[in-house]
PDB file of C-alpha atoms in Angstrom:
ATOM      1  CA  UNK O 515     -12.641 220.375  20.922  1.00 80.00           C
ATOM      2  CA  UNK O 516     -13.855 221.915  24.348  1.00 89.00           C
ATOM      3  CA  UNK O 517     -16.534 223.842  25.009  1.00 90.00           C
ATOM      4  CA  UNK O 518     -15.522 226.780  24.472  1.00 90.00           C
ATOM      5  CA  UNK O 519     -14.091 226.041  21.486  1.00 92.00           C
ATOM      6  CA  UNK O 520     -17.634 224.903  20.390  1.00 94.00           C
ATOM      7  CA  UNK O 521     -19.270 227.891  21.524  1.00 95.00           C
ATOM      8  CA  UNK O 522     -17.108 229.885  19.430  1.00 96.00           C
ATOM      9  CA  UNK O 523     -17.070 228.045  16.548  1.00 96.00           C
ATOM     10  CA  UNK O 524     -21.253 228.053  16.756  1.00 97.00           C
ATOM     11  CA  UNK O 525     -20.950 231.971  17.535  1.00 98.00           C
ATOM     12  CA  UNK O 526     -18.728 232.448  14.139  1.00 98.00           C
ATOM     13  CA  UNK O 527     -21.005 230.458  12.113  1.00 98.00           C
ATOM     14  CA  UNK O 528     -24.241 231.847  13.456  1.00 98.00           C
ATOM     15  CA  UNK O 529     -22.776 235.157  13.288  1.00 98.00           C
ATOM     16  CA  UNK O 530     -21.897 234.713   9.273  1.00 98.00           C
ATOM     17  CA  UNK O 531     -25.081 232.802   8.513  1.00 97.00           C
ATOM     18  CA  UNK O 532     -27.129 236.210   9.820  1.00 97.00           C
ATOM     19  CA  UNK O 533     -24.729 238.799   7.502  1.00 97.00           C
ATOM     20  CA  UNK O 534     -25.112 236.847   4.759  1.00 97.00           C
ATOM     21  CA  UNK O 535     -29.081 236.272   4.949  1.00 96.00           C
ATOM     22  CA  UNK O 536     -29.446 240.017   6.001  1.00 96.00           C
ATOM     23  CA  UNK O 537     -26.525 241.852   3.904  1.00 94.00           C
ATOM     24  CA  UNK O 538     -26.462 239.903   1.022  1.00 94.00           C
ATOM     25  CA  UNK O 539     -30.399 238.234   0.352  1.00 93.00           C
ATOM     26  CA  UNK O 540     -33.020 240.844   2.499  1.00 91.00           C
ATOM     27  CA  UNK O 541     -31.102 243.966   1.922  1.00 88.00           C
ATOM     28  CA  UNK O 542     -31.555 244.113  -1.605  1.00 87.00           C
ATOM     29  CA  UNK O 543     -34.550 241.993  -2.045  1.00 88.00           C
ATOM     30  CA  UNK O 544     -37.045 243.995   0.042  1.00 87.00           C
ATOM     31  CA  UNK O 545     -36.864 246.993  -2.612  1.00 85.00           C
ATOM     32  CA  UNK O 546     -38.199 244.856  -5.294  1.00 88.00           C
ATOM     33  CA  UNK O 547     -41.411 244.132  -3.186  1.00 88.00           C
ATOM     34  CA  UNK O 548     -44.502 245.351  -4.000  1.00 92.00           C
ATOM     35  CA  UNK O 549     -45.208 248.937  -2.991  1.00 89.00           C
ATOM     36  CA  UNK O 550     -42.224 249.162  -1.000  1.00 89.00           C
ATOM     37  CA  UNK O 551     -40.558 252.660  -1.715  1.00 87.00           C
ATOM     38  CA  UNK O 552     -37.084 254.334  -0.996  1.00 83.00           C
ATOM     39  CA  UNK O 553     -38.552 255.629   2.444  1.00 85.00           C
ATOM     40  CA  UNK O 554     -40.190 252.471   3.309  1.00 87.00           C
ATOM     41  CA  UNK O 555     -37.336 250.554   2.799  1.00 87.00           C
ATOM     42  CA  UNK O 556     -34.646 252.911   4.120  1.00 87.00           C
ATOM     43  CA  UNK O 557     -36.254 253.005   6.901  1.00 87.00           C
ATOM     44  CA  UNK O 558     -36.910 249.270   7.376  1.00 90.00           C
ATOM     45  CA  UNK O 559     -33.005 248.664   6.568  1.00 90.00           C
ATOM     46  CA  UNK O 560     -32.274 251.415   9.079  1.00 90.00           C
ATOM     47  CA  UNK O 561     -33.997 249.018  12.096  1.00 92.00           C
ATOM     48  CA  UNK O 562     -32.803 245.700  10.712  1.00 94.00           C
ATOM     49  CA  UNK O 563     -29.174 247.090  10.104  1.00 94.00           C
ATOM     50  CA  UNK O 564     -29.096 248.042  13.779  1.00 94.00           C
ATOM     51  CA  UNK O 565     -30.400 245.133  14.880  1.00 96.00           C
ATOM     52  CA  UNK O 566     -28.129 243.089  13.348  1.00 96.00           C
ATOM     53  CA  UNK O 567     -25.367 245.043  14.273  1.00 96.00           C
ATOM     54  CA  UNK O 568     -26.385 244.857  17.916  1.00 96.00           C
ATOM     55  CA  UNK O 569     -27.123 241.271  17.544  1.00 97.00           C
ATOM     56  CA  UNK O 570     -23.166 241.362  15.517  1.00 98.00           C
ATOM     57  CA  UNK O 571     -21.258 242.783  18.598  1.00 97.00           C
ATOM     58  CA  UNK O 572     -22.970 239.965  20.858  1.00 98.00           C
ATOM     59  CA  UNK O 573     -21.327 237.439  19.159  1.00 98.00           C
ATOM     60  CA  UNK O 574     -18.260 238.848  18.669  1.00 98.00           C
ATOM     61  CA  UNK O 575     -18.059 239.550  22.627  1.00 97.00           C
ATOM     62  CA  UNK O 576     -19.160 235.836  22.451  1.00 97.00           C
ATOM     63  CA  UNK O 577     -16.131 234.231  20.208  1.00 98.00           C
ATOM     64  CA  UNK O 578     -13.473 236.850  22.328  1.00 97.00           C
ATOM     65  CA  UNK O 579     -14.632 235.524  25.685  1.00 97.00           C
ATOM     66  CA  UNK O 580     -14.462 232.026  24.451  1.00 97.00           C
ATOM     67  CA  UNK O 581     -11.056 232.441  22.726  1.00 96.00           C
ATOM     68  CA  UNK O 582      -9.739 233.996  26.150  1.00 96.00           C
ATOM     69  CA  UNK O 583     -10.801 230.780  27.960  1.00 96.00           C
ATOM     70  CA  UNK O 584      -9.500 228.131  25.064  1.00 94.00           C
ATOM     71  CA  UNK O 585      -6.754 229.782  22.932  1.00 93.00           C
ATOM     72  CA  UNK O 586      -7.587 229.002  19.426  1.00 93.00           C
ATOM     73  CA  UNK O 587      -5.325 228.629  16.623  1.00 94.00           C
ATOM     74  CA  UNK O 588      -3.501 231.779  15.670  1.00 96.00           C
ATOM     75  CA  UNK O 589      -5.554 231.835  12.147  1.00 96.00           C
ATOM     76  CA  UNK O 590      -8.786 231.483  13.833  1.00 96.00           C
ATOM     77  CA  UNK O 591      -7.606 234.131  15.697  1.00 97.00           C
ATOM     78  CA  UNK O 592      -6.325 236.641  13.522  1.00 98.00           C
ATOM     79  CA  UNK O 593      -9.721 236.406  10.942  1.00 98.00           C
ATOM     80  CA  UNK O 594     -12.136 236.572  13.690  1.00 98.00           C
ATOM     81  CA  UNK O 595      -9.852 239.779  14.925  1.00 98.00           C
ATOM     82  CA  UNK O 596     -10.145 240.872  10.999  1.00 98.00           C
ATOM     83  CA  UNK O 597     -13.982 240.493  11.133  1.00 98.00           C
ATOM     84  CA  UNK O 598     -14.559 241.985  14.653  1.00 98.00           C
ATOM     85  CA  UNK O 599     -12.127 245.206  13.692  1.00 98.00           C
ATOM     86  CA  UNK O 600     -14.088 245.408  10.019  1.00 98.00           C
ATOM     87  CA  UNK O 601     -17.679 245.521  12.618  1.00 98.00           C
ATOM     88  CA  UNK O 602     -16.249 248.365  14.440  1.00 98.00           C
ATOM     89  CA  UNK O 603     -15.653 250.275  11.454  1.00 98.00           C
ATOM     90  CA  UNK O 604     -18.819 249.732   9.932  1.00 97.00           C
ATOM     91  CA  UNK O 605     -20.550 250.701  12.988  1.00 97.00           C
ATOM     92  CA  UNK O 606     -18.637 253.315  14.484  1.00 97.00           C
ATOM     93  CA  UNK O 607     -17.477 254.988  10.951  1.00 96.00           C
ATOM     94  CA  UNK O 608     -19.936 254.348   8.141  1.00 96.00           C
ATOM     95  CA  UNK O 609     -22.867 253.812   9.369  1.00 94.00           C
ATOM     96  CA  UNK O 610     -22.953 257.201  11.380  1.00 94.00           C
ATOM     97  CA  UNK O 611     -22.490 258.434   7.481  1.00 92.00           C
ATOM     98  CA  UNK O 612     -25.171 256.279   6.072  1.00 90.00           C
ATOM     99  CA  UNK O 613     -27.592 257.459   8.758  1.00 89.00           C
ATOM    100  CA  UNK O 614     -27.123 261.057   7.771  1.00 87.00           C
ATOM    101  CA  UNK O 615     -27.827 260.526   4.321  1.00 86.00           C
ATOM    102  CA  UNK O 616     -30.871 258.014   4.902  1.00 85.00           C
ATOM    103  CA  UNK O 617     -32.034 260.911   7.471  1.00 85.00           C
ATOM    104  CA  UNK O 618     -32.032 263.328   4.595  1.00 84.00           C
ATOM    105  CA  UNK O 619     -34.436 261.080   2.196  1.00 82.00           C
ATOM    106  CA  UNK O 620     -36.489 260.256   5.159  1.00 82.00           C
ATOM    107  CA  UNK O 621     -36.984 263.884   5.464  1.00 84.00           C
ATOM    108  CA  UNK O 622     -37.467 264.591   1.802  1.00 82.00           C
ATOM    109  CA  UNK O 623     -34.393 265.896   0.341  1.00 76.00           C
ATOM    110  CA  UNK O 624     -32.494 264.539  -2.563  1.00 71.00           C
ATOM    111  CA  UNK O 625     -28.810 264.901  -3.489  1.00 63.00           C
ATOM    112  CA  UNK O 626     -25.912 262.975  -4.409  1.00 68.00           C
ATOM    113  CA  UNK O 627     -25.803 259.066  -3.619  1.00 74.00           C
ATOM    114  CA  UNK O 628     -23.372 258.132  -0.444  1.00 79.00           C
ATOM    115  CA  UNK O 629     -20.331 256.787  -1.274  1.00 91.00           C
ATOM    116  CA  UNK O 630     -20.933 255.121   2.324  1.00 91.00           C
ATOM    117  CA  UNK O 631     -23.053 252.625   1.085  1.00 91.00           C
ATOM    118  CA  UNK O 632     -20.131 251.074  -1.071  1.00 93.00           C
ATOM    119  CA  UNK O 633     -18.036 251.307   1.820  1.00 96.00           C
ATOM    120  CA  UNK O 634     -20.206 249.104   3.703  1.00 95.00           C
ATOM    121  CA  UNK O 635     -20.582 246.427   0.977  1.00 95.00           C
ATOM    122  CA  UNK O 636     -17.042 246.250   0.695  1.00 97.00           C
ATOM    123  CA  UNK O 637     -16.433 245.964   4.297  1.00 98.00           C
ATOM    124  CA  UNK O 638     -19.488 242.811   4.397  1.00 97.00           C
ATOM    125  CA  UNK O 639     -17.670 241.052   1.984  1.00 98.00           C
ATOM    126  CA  UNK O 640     -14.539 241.747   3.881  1.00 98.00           C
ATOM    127  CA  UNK O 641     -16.354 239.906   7.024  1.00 98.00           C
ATOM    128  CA  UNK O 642     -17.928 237.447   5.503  1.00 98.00           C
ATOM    129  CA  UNK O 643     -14.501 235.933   4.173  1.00 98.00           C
ATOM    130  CA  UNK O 644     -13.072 236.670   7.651  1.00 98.00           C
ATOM    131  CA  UNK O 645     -15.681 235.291   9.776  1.00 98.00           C
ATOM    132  CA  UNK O 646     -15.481 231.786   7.033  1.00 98.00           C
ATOM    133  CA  UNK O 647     -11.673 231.579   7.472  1.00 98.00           C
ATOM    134  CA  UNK O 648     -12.246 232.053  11.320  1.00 98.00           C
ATOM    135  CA  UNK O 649     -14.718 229.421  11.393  1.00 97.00           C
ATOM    136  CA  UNK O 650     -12.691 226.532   9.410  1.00 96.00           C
ATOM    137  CA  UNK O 651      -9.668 227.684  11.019  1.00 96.00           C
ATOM    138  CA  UNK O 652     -11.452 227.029  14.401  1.00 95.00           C
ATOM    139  CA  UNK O 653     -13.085 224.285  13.102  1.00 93.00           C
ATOM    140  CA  UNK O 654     -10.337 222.145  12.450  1.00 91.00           C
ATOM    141  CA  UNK O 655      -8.300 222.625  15.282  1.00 79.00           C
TER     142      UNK O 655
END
């Protein structure tokens, strides 16, 4: 395995190791804390969730530079593509819509739950078993 090779598989795994601790363990933990409440933790999700999706489009520009300098195998290739393209949705077409509801209970109103936030869920899960595939894939080649 070269280097680049390593830095990519390191990127995948680093990269699915922070969606599932965030996503999948904070996310839904920090509303049953103590005295946290819907505003408190909407808007702590709102900083985290762009963080990580900042933090998310590093090291996907980190796994595409390395596969450009050491081809990986074509399944490596196509789930880390699956995982990068599921990102781009979630940032640049739900979360916008998440955000305008979250922006509405932040500023007191009420109203119908976001579909949005399903959306999102479905689209983690959708990563998480892309970036895994991506990282065996490129693992064992």
């Amino acid at each position: 395995m070269g280097a680049a090779s390593a830095v990519a598989v390191a990127a995948i795994f680093v990269w699915l190791g922070m969606v599932v601790a965030i996503s999948f363990i904070e996310a839904p933990l920090k509303f049953r804390a103590p005295g946290v409440t819907l505003q408190i933790g909407l808007g702590i999700g709102r900083l985290v969730f762009r963080a990580l999706n900042g933090c998310e489009l590093l090291l996907a520009g980190l796994v595409a530079v390395a596969f450009v300098v050491d081809a990986p195998a074509v399944g490596a290739a196509v789930a880390a593509g699956v995982a990068m393209v599921t990102l781009l949705a979630q940032v640049l077409v739900v979360r916008p819509q998440l955000t305008r509801r979250s922006d509405a209970v932040l500023a007191g109103g009420d109203g119908p739950r976001s579909r949005a936030h399903w959306v999102y869920i479905g689209l983690e899960v959708i990563k998480v078993a892309a970036l895994l595939i991506a990282g065996i894939a490129a693992l064992m080649a």
